[in-house]
Amino acid sequence: MDFLAAVKRAVELRLATEPPPPPRTAPLVDFAKGLGEFGIIAEYKRASPRGVVRLDLPPWAYFAEVYPHVSAFSVLTEPFWFLGDYRFLPLAKAFKPVLMKDFIIDKRQIDAAYGYGADAVLIIYKLVGREKAMELAEYAQRLGLTPVVEVDNVQDAKEVATWGGRVVLGINARDLRTLEVSLSRAFEVAKALRGDVDYIIESGISKPEEVERACEVYARGVLVGTALMKNPQLAKELAHAAHRACKARS
Ligand SMILES: O=P(O)(O)OC[C@@H](O)[C@@H](O)c1c[nH]c2ccccc12
């Protein structure tokens, strides 16, 4: 069974046992607007299917150290492969707008994102397919959340780009089936969109020049997980690179 099929089955079992989310108390912000001209999105990711990323960095320590240099946080809530937790969402939200990263197949997970205070939710096109992705994206927008619809190829990106609304595309440099990373492929997908819609580049980013390249292909931001988990101080350097490169583009 491939990873996406395994995680989909795991989510179905999770949903059967998860308690209902708390009523929302956090203010709701426009996630895309919060990125500004170009934003760094720092991800709190303790593990992945490839293994442990970092377990000795509490979420509040990460968010407190990184928030001055980033526009938003992405928080993994998938509890098995990523050691995520819904309870990390309000901790991130105390500092910046928050994207909930999970394998969303059901509206109840979007209700959970809303209740725990997220401003955006990840919808993985390859996991749920076109119809379900559109249905989940519309539901998220009805709650005032921004759907970040994740694609990893030009064909799917061009399809999602026709949807309109407050959709942000997440161009993933990591193929979630093989887990291999290709930033050059992600930049090719971005170039095919030419800045006509809002998109961010995700995965495999660790260097200032990769942030500068994302600016050059008219992304609204980059999402960085592993590199910032291992070295939160990198956030300042990436933010400076973004400011330099994106100032040049406007
Ligand atoms: O750790 P990286 O290479 O910086 O990648 C971060 C993020 O893009 C990655 O965790 C991710 C992208 N799409 C996802 C979907 C589900 C879980 C995780 C992800």
PDB file of C-alpha atoms and ligand atoms in Angstrom:
ATOM      1  CA  MET A   1       0.000   0.000   0.000  1.00  0.00           C
ATOM      2  CA  ASP A   2       1.527   3.390  -0.913  1.00  0.00           C
ATOM      3  CA  PHE A   3       1.893   6.137   1.687  1.00  0.00           C
ATOM      4  CA  LEU A   4      -1.120   8.191   0.538  1.00  0.00           C
ATOM      5  CA  ALA A   5      -3.388   5.125   0.659  1.00  0.00           C
ATOM      6  CA  ALA A   6      -2.033   4.212   4.128  1.00  0.00           C
ATOM      7  CA  VAL A   7      -2.497   7.732   5.515  1.00  0.00           C
ATOM      8  CA  LYS A   8      -6.019   7.963   4.065  1.00  0.00           C
ATOM      9  CA  ARG A   9      -6.973   4.733   5.887  1.00  0.00           C
ATOM     10  CA  ALA A  10      -5.370   6.035   9.089  1.00  0.00           C
ATOM     11  CA  VAL A  11      -7.381   9.275   8.871  1.00  0.00           C
ATOM     12  CA  GLU A  12     -10.637   7.322   8.441  1.00  0.00           C
ATOM     13  CA  LEU A  13      -9.839   5.442  11.693  1.00  0.00           C
ATOM     14  CA  ARG A  14      -8.791   8.677  13.440  1.00  0.00           C
ATOM     15  CA  LEU A  15     -12.045  10.387  12.483  1.00  0.00           C
ATOM     16  CA  ALA A  16     -14.042   7.582  14.081  1.00  0.00           C
ATOM     17  CA  THR A  17     -12.408   8.286  17.456  1.00  0.00           C
ATOM     18  CA  GLU A  18     -11.491  11.995  17.522  1.00  0.00           C
ATOM     19  CA  PRO A  19     -13.373  14.199  20.032  1.00  0.00           C
ATOM     20  CA  PRO A  20     -15.195  17.227  18.568  1.00  0.00           C
ATOM     21  CA  PRO A  21     -13.076  20.403  18.264  1.00  0.00           C
ATOM     22  CA  PRO A  22     -13.499  23.262  20.782  1.00  0.00           C
ATOM     23  CA  PRO A  23     -15.569  26.323  19.792  1.00  0.00           C
ATOM     24  CA  ARG A  24     -13.319  28.828  17.952  1.00  0.00           C
ATOM     25  CA  THR A  25     -12.068  31.725  20.081  1.00  0.00           C
ATOM     26  CA  ALA A  26      -9.165  32.962  17.871  1.00  0.00           C
ATOM     27  CA  PRO A  27      -9.660  35.841  15.375  1.00  0.00           C
ATOM     28  CA  LEU A  28      -9.776  34.745  11.720  1.00  0.00           C
ATOM     29  CA  VAL A  29      -7.270  36.384   9.322  1.00  0.00           C
ATOM     30  CA  ASP A  30      -6.908  36.310   5.513  1.00  0.00           C
ATOM     31  CA  PHE A  31      -3.963  33.917   5.160  1.00  0.00           C
ATOM     32  CA  ALA A  32      -2.891  35.114   1.673  1.00  0.00           C
ATOM     33  CA  LYS A  33      -3.061  38.773   2.697  1.00  0.00           C
ATOM     34  CA  GLY A  34      -0.972  37.882   5.754  1.00  0.00           C
ATOM     35  CA  LEU A  35       1.858  36.748   3.457  1.00  0.00           C
ATOM     36  CA  GLY A  36       2.329  40.328   2.239  1.00  0.00           C
ATOM     37  CA  GLU A  37       4.327  40.712  -1.000  1.00  0.00           C
ATOM     38  CA  PHE A  38       6.195  37.501  -0.200  1.00  0.00           C
ATOM     39  CA  GLY A  39       6.187  35.504   3.028  1.00  0.00           C
ATOM     40  CA  ILE A  40       8.224  32.809   4.705  1.00  0.00           C
ATOM     41  CA  ILE A  41       5.929  30.131   6.183  1.00  0.00           C
ATOM     42  CA  ALA A  42       7.755  28.200   8.919  1.00  0.00           C
ATOM     43  CA  GLU A  43       6.512  24.683   9.536  1.00  0.00           C
ATOM     44  CA  TYR A  44       6.482  22.885  12.867  1.00  0.00           C
ATOM     45  CA  LYS A  45       7.201  19.282  11.885  1.00  0.00           C
ATOM     46  CA  ARG A  46       8.596  16.850  14.464  1.00  0.00           C
ATOM     47  CA  ALA A  47       8.763  13.825  12.150  1.00  0.00           C
ATOM     48  CA  SER A  48       7.911  12.610   8.665  1.00  0.00           C
ATOM     49  CA  PRO A  49       7.550   9.202   6.929  1.00  0.00           C
ATOM     50  CA  ARG A  50      11.343   9.346   6.503  1.00  0.00           C
ATOM     51  CA  GLY A  51      11.829   9.463  10.284  1.00  0.00           C
ATOM     52  CA  VAL A  52      12.296  11.865  13.190  1.00  0.00           C
ATOM     53  CA  VAL A  53      13.043  15.493  12.289  1.00  0.00           C
ATOM     54  CA  ARG A  54      13.443  16.867  15.823  1.00  0.00           C
ATOM     55  CA  LEU A  55      11.876  16.012  19.193  1.00  0.00           C
ATOM     56  CA  ASP A  56      13.831  18.273  21.572  1.00  0.00           C
ATOM     57  CA  LEU A  57      12.262  21.544  20.359  1.00  0.00           C
ATOM     58  CA  PRO A  58       8.920  22.332  22.039  1.00  0.00           C
ATOM     59  CA  PRO A  59       6.373  24.101  19.785  1.00  0.00           C
ATOM     60  CA  TRP A  60       6.280  27.286  21.900  1.00  0.00           C
ATOM     61  CA  ALA A  61      10.106  27.551  21.750  1.00  0.00           C
ATOM     62  CA  TYR A  62      10.077  27.182  17.944  1.00  0.00           C
ATOM     63  CA  PHE A  63       7.240  29.667  17.423  1.00  0.00           C
ATOM     64  CA  ALA A  64       8.767  32.232  19.833  1.00  0.00           C
ATOM     65  CA  GLU A  65      12.208  32.044  18.170  1.00  0.00           C
ATOM     66  CA  VAL A  66      11.052  32.107  14.541  1.00  0.00           C
ATOM     67  CA  TYR A  67       8.005  34.437  14.509  1.00  0.00           C
ATOM     68  CA  PRO A  68       9.898  37.768  14.132  1.00  0.00           C
ATOM     69  CA  HIS A  69      11.238  36.628  10.725  1.00  0.00           C
ATOM     70  CA  VAL A  70       8.217  34.866   9.165  1.00  0.00           C
ATOM     71  CA  SER A  71       4.730  35.770   7.899  1.00  0.00           C
ATOM     72  CA  ALA A  72       2.916  32.621   9.010  1.00  0.00           C
ATOM     73  CA  PHE A  73       3.255  29.177  10.508  1.00  0.00           C
ATOM     74  CA  SER A  74       2.351  25.770   9.109  1.00  0.00           C
ATOM     75  CA  VAL A  75       1.548  23.163  11.752  1.00  0.00           C
ATOM     76  CA  LEU A  76       1.457  19.402  11.189  1.00  0.00           C
ATOM     77  CA  THR A  77      -1.496  17.847  13.024  1.00  0.00           C
ATOM     78  CA  GLU A  78      -1.211  14.285  11.663  1.00  0.00           C
ATOM     79  CA  PRO A  79      -0.314  12.344  14.860  1.00  0.00           C
ATOM     80  CA  PHE A  80       1.286   9.122  13.582  1.00  0.00           C
ATOM     81  CA  TRP A  81       3.807   9.677  10.785  1.00  0.00           C
ATOM     82  CA  PHE A  82       4.395  13.379  11.645  1.00  0.00           C
ATOM     83  CA  LEU A  83       3.910  13.334  15.457  1.00  0.00           C
ATOM     84  CA  GLY A  84       1.596  16.315  15.022  1.00  0.00           C
ATOM     85  CA  ASP A  85      -1.226  17.520  17.258  1.00  0.00           C
ATOM     86  CA  TYR A  86      -4.225  19.876  16.909  1.00  0.00           C
ATOM     87  CA  ARG A  87      -3.131  21.436  20.203  1.00  0.00           C
ATOM     88  CA  PHE A  88      -0.067  22.967  18.497  1.00  0.00           C
ATOM     89  CA  LEU A  89      -2.393  25.170  16.391  1.00  0.00           C
ATOM     90  CA  PRO A  90      -3.398  27.660  19.122  1.00  0.00           C
ATOM     91  CA  LEU A  91       0.230  27.902  20.264  1.00  0.00           C
ATOM     92  CA  ALA A  92       1.263  29.016  16.748  1.00  0.00           C
ATOM     93  CA  LYS A  93      -1.782  31.233  16.386  1.00  0.00           C
ATOM     94  CA  ALA A  94      -0.648  33.252  19.425  1.00  0.00           C
ATOM     95  CA  PHE A  95       2.175  34.545  17.187  1.00  0.00           C
ATOM     96  CA  LYS A  96       1.120  34.472  13.507  1.00  0.00           C
ATOM     97  CA  PRO A  97      -1.546  33.254  11.039  1.00  0.00           C
ATOM     98  CA  VAL A  98      -1.592  29.446  10.844  1.00  0.00           C
ATOM     99  CA  LEU A  99      -1.960  26.829   8.099  1.00  0.00           C
ATOM    100  CA  MET A 100      -3.114  23.420   9.364  1.00  0.00           C
ATOM    101  CA  LYS A 101      -1.138  20.690   7.583  1.00  0.00           C
ATOM    102  CA  ASP A 102      -2.905  17.334   7.613  1.00  0.00           C
ATOM    103  CA  PHE A 103      -4.293  14.761   5.209  1.00  0.00           C
ATOM    104  CA  ILE A 104      -7.790  16.176   4.889  1.00  0.00           C
ATOM    105  CA  ILE A 105     -10.400  13.859   3.405  1.00  0.00           C
ATOM    106  CA  ASP A 106     -13.471  14.949   5.393  1.00  0.00           C
ATOM    107  CA  LYS A 107     -15.204  18.222   6.361  1.00  0.00           C
ATOM    108  CA  ARG A 108     -14.864  17.285  10.042  1.00  0.00           C
ATOM    109  CA  GLN A 109     -11.104  17.906   9.725  1.00  0.00           C
ATOM    110  CA  ILE A 110     -11.830  21.416   8.408  1.00  0.00           C
ATOM    111  CA  ASP A 111     -14.156  21.929  11.387  1.00  0.00           C
ATOM    112  CA  ALA A 112     -11.221  20.914  13.600  1.00  0.00           C
ATOM    113  CA  ALA A 113      -8.928  23.438  11.864  1.00  0.00           C
ATOM    114  CA  TYR A 114     -11.570  26.135  12.441  1.00  0.00           C
ATOM    115  CA  GLY A 115     -12.138  25.235  16.093  1.00  0.00           C
ATOM    116  CA  TYR A 116      -8.445  25.037  17.002  1.00  0.00           C
ATOM    117  CA  GLY A 117      -7.803  28.475  15.430  1.00  0.00           C
ATOM    118  CA  ALA A 118      -6.201  27.833  12.019  1.00  0.00           C
ATOM    119  CA  ASP A 119      -6.625  30.415   9.237  1.00  0.00           C
ATOM    120  CA  ALA A 120      -5.851  28.047   6.345  1.00  0.00           C
ATOM    121  CA  VAL A 121      -6.058  24.327   5.618  1.00  0.00           C
ATOM    122  CA  LEU A 122      -4.031  22.112   3.303  1.00  0.00           C
ATOM    123  CA  ILE A 123      -6.011  20.174   0.692  1.00  0.00           C
ATOM    124  CA  ILE A 124      -3.904  17.639  -1.212  1.00  0.00           C
ATOM    125  CA  TYR A 125      -5.196  17.342  -4.789  1.00  0.00           C
ATOM    126  CA  LYS A 126      -3.467  13.996  -5.374  1.00  0.00           C
ATOM    127  CA  LEU A 127      -4.948  12.539  -2.162  1.00  0.00           C
ATOM    128  CA  VAL A 128      -8.627  13.336  -2.769  1.00  0.00           C
ATOM    129  CA  GLY A 129      -8.956  14.099  -6.503  1.00  0.00           C
ATOM    130  CA  ARG A 130     -10.566  17.063  -8.308  1.00  0.00           C
ATOM    131  CA  GLU A 131     -14.215  16.831  -7.191  1.00  0.00           C
ATOM    132  CA  LYS A 132     -13.484  16.221  -3.494  1.00  0.00           C
ATOM    133  CA  ALA A 133     -10.739  18.855  -3.469  1.00  0.00           C
ATOM    134  CA  MET A 134     -13.181  21.426  -4.871  1.00  0.00           C
ATOM    135  CA  GLU A 135     -15.847  20.410  -2.339  1.00  0.00           C
ATOM    136  CA  LEU A 136     -13.418  20.683   0.599  1.00  0.00           C
ATOM    137  CA  ALA A 137     -11.999  23.993  -0.688  1.00  0.00           C
ATOM    138  CA  GLU A 138     -15.498  25.477  -0.980  1.00  0.00           C
ATOM    139  CA  TYR A 139     -16.391  24.274   2.523  1.00  0.00           C
ATOM    140  CA  ALA A 140     -13.202  25.789   3.966  1.00  0.00           C
ATOM    141  CA  GLN A 141     -13.984  29.141   2.302  1.00  0.00           C
ATOM    142  CA  ARG A 142     -17.535  29.070   3.683  1.00  0.00           C
ATOM    143  CA  LEU A 143     -15.977  28.928   7.174  1.00  0.00           C
ATOM    144  CA  GLY A 144     -13.671  31.830   6.277  1.00  0.00           C
ATOM    145  CA  LEU A 145     -10.581  29.622   6.020  1.00  0.00           C
ATOM    146  CA  THR A 146      -8.130  29.827   3.099  1.00  0.00           C
ATOM    147  CA  PRO A 147      -7.713  26.531   1.223  1.00  0.00           C
ATOM    148  CA  VAL A 148      -4.082  25.848   0.278  1.00  0.00           C
ATOM    149  CA  VAL A 149      -4.507  23.302  -2.519  1.00  0.00           C
ATOM    150  CA  GLU A 150      -1.369  21.251  -2.980  1.00  0.00           C
ATOM    151  CA  VAL A 151      -0.222  20.146  -6.423  1.00  0.00           C
ATOM    152  CA  ASP A 152       3.076  18.806  -7.776  1.00  0.00           C
ATOM    153  CA  ASN A 153       2.650  19.089 -11.563  1.00  0.00           C
ATOM    154  CA  VAL A 154       1.676  21.637 -14.234  1.00  0.00           C
ATOM    155  CA  GLN A 155      -1.570  19.908 -15.279  1.00  0.00           C
ATOM    156  CA  ASP A 156      -3.084  19.878 -11.772  1.00  0.00           C
ATOM    157  CA  ALA A 157      -1.766  23.393 -11.075  1.00  0.00           C
ATOM    158  CA  LYS A 158      -3.470  24.792 -14.197  1.00  0.00           C
ATOM    159  CA  GLU A 159      -6.719  23.020 -13.255  1.00  0.00           C
ATOM    160  CA  VAL A 160      -6.763  24.440  -9.707  1.00  0.00           C
ATOM    161  CA  ALA A 161      -5.788  27.878 -11.037  1.00  0.00           C
ATOM    162  CA  THR A 162      -9.203  28.022 -12.777  1.00  0.00           C
ATOM    163  CA  TRP A 163     -11.153  27.638  -9.506  1.00  0.00           C
ATOM    164  CA  GLY A 164     -11.063  31.266  -8.393  1.00  0.00           C
ATOM    165  CA  GLY A 165     -12.074  32.265  -4.874  1.00  0.00           C
ATOM    166  CA  ARG A 166      -9.489  32.606  -2.114  1.00  0.00           C
ATOM    167  CA  VAL A 167      -7.566  29.506  -3.148  1.00  0.00           C
ATOM    168  CA  VAL A 168      -3.780  29.512  -2.723  1.00  0.00           C
ATOM    169  CA  LEU A 169      -1.863  26.824  -4.620  1.00  0.00           C
ATOM    170  CA  GLY A 170       0.828  24.947  -2.719  1.00  0.00           C
ATOM    171  CA  ILE A 171       3.400  23.753  -5.259  1.00  0.00           C
ATOM    172  CA  ASN A 172       5.064  20.820  -3.510  1.00  0.00           C
ATOM    173  CA  ALA A 173       8.617  20.040  -4.578  1.00  0.00           C
ATOM    174  CA  ARG A 174       8.173  16.652  -2.831  1.00  0.00           C
ATOM    175  CA  ASP A 175       6.304  13.926  -4.675  1.00  0.00           C
ATOM    176  CA  LEU A 176       4.148  12.488  -1.874  1.00  0.00           C
ATOM    177  CA  ARG A 177       4.153   9.077  -3.544  1.00  0.00           C
ATOM    178  CA  THR A 178       7.917   8.665  -3.876  1.00  0.00           C
ATOM    179  CA  LEU A 179       8.955  11.342  -1.295  1.00  0.00           C
ATOM    180  CA  GLU A 180      11.649  12.502  -3.734  1.00  0.00           C
ATOM    181  CA  VAL A 181      12.231  16.281  -3.843  1.00  0.00           C
ATOM    182  CA  SER A 182      12.789  18.358  -6.976  1.00  0.00           C
ATOM    183  CA  LEU A 183      12.839  22.150  -6.526  1.00  0.00           C
ATOM    184  CA  SER A 184      13.557  22.565 -10.241  1.00  0.00           C
ATOM    185  CA  ARG A 185      10.277  20.774 -11.014  1.00  0.00           C
ATOM    186  CA  ALA A 186       8.426  23.027  -8.546  1.00  0.00           C
ATOM    187  CA  PHE A 187       9.934  26.144 -10.169  1.00  0.00           C
ATOM    188  CA  GLU A 188       8.859  24.847 -13.621  1.00  0.00           C
ATOM    189  CA  VAL A 189       5.279  24.466 -12.325  1.00  0.00           C
ATOM    190  CA  ALA A 190       5.421  28.006 -10.925  1.00  0.00           C
ATOM    191  CA  LYS A 191       6.694  29.387 -14.239  1.00  0.00           C
ATOM    192  CA  ALA A 192       3.724  27.756 -15.986  1.00  0.00           C
ATOM    193  CA  LEU A 193       1.397  29.788 -13.719  1.00  0.00           C
ATOM    194  CA  ARG A 194       3.351  33.051 -14.331  1.00  0.00           C
ATOM    195  CA  GLY A 195       2.002  34.736 -11.171  1.00  0.00           C
ATOM    196  CA  ASP A 196      -1.588  34.729 -12.507  1.00  0.00           C
ATOM    197  CA  VAL A 197      -2.800  33.152  -9.234  1.00  0.00           C
ATOM    198  CA  ASP A 198      -1.465  33.014  -5.661  1.00  0.00           C
ATOM    199  CA  TYR A 199       0.981  30.152  -5.049  1.00  0.00           C
ATOM    200  CA  ILE A 200       3.665  29.159  -2.573  1.00  0.00           C
ATOM    201  CA  ILE A 201       6.582  26.773  -3.067  1.00  0.00           C
ATOM    202  CA  GLU A 202       6.866  23.983  -0.470  1.00  0.00           C
ATOM    203  CA  SER A 203       9.546  21.459   0.548  1.00  0.00           C
ATOM    204  CA  GLY A 204      13.249  21.053   0.100  1.00  0.00           C
ATOM    205  CA  ILE A 205      14.063  24.702   0.807  1.00  0.00           C
ATOM    206  CA  SER A 206      17.084  25.441   3.009  1.00  0.00           C
ATOM    207  CA  LYS A 207      19.139  28.144   1.251  1.00  0.00           C
ATOM    208  CA  PRO A 208      18.717  31.897   0.635  1.00  0.00           C
ATOM    209  CA  GLU A 209      19.230  31.422  -3.120  1.00  0.00           C
ATOM    210  CA  GLU A 210      16.253  29.039  -3.227  1.00  0.00           C
ATOM    211  CA  VAL A 211      14.107  31.732  -1.597  1.00  0.00           C
ATOM    212  CA  GLU A 212      15.382  34.277  -4.134  1.00  0.00           C
ATOM    213  CA  ARG A 213      14.470  31.857  -6.970  1.00  0.00           C
ATOM    214  CA  ALA A 214      10.936  31.512  -5.545  1.00  0.00           C
ATOM    215  CA  CYS A 215      10.616  35.308  -5.667  1.00  0.00           C
ATOM    216  CA  GLU A 216      11.805  35.327  -9.283  1.00  0.00           C
ATOM    217  CA  VAL A 217       9.037  32.883 -10.300  1.00  0.00           C
ATOM    218  CA  TYR A 218       6.433  35.163  -8.679  1.00  0.00           C
ATOM    219  CA  ALA A 219       5.556  32.941  -5.721  1.00  0.00           C
ATOM    220  CA  ARG A 220       3.746  34.571  -2.778  1.00  0.00           C
ATOM    221  CA  GLY A 221       5.987  32.700  -0.403  1.00  0.00           C
ATOM    222  CA  VAL A 222       7.899  29.586   0.532  1.00  0.00           C
ATOM    223  CA  LEU A 223       7.072  26.947   3.134  1.00  0.00           C
ATOM    224  CA  VAL A 224      10.095  25.632   5.028  1.00  0.00           C
ATOM    225  CA  GLY A 225       9.968  22.790   7.542  1.00  0.00           C
ATOM    226  CA  THR A 226      13.010  20.576   8.147  1.00  0.00           C
ATOM    227  CA  ALA A 227      15.686  23.242   7.616  1.00  0.00           C
ATOM    228  CA  LEU A 228      14.038  25.573  10.158  1.00  0.00           C
ATOM    229  CA  MET A 229      13.274  22.804  12.650  1.00  0.00           C
ATOM    230  CA  LYS A 230      16.963  21.855  12.633  1.00  0.00           C
ATOM    231  CA  ASN A 231      18.176  25.482  12.684  1.00  0.00           C
ATOM    232  CA  PRO A 232      15.507  28.060  13.652  1.00  0.00           C
ATOM    233  CA  GLN A 233      18.132  30.840  13.360  1.00  0.00           C
ATOM    234  CA  LEU A 234      18.083  30.259   9.574  1.00  0.00           C
ATOM    235  CA  ALA A 235      14.733  32.134   9.511  1.00  0.00           C
ATOM    236  CA  LYS A 236      16.465  35.532   9.723  1.00  0.00           C
ATOM    237  CA  GLU A 237      18.762  34.735   6.775  1.00  0.00           C
ATOM    238  CA  LEU A 238      15.879  33.454   4.637  1.00  0.00           C
ATOM    239  CA  ALA A 239      13.812  36.543   5.489  1.00  0.00           C
ATOM    240  CA  HIS A 240      16.665  38.844   4.418  1.00  0.00           C
ATOM    241  CA  ALA A 241      16.995  36.946   1.124  1.00  0.00           C
ATOM    242  CA  ALA A 242      13.259  37.311   0.521  1.00  0.00           C
ATOM    243  CA  HIS A 243      13.344  41.038   1.240  1.00  0.00           C
ATOM    244  CA  ARG A 244      16.307  41.558  -1.111  1.00  0.00           C
ATOM    245  CA  ALA A 245      14.930  39.490  -4.000  1.00  0.00           C
ATOM    246  CA  CYS A 246      11.262  40.498  -3.798  1.00  0.00           C
ATOM    247  CA  LYS A 247      12.046  44.195  -3.400  1.00  0.00           C
ATOM    248  CA  ALA A 248      13.784  43.853  -6.769  1.00  0.00           C
ATOM    249  CA  ARG A 249      10.689  42.291  -8.394  1.00  0.00           C
ATOM    250  CA  SER A 250       8.124  44.947  -7.358  1.00  0.00           C
TER     251      SER A 250
HETATM  252  O1  LIG B   1      10.630  19.692   5.490  1.00  0.00           O
HETATM  253  P1  LIG B   1      10.574  20.393   4.153  1.00  0.00           P
HETATM  254  O2  LIG B   1      11.348  19.675   3.058  1.00  0.00           O
HETATM  255  O3  LIG B   1      10.936  21.883   4.277  1.00  0.00           O
HETATM  256  O4  LIG B   1       8.998  20.335   3.681  1.00  0.00           O
HETATM  257  C1  LIG B   1       8.057  21.097   4.436  1.00  0.00           C
HETATM  258  C2  LIG B   1       6.635  20.809   3.884  1.00  0.00           C
HETATM  259  O5  LIG B   1       6.568  21.287   2.577  1.00  0.00           O
HETATM  260  C3  LIG B   1       6.316  19.336   3.911  1.00  0.00           C
HETATM  261  O6  LIG B   1       6.333  18.914   5.255  1.00  0.00           O
HETATM  262  C4  LIG B   1       4.966  19.012   3.284  1.00  0.00           C
HETATM  263  C5  LIG B   1       4.512  19.498   2.085  1.00  0.00           C
HETATM  264  N1  LIG B   1       3.276  19.008   1.826  1.00  0.00           N
HETATM  265  C6  LIG B   1       2.917  18.175   2.855  1.00  0.00           C
HETATM  266  C7  LIG B   1       1.736  17.424   3.034  1.00  0.00           C
HETATM  267  C8  LIG B   1       1.617  16.674   4.209  1.00  0.00           C
HETATM  268  C9  LIG B   1       2.665  16.627   5.138  1.00  0.00           C
HETATM  269  C10 LIG B   1       3.845  17.388   4.960  1.00  0.00           C
HETATM  270  C11 LIG B   1       3.948  18.150   3.804  1.00  0.00           C
END
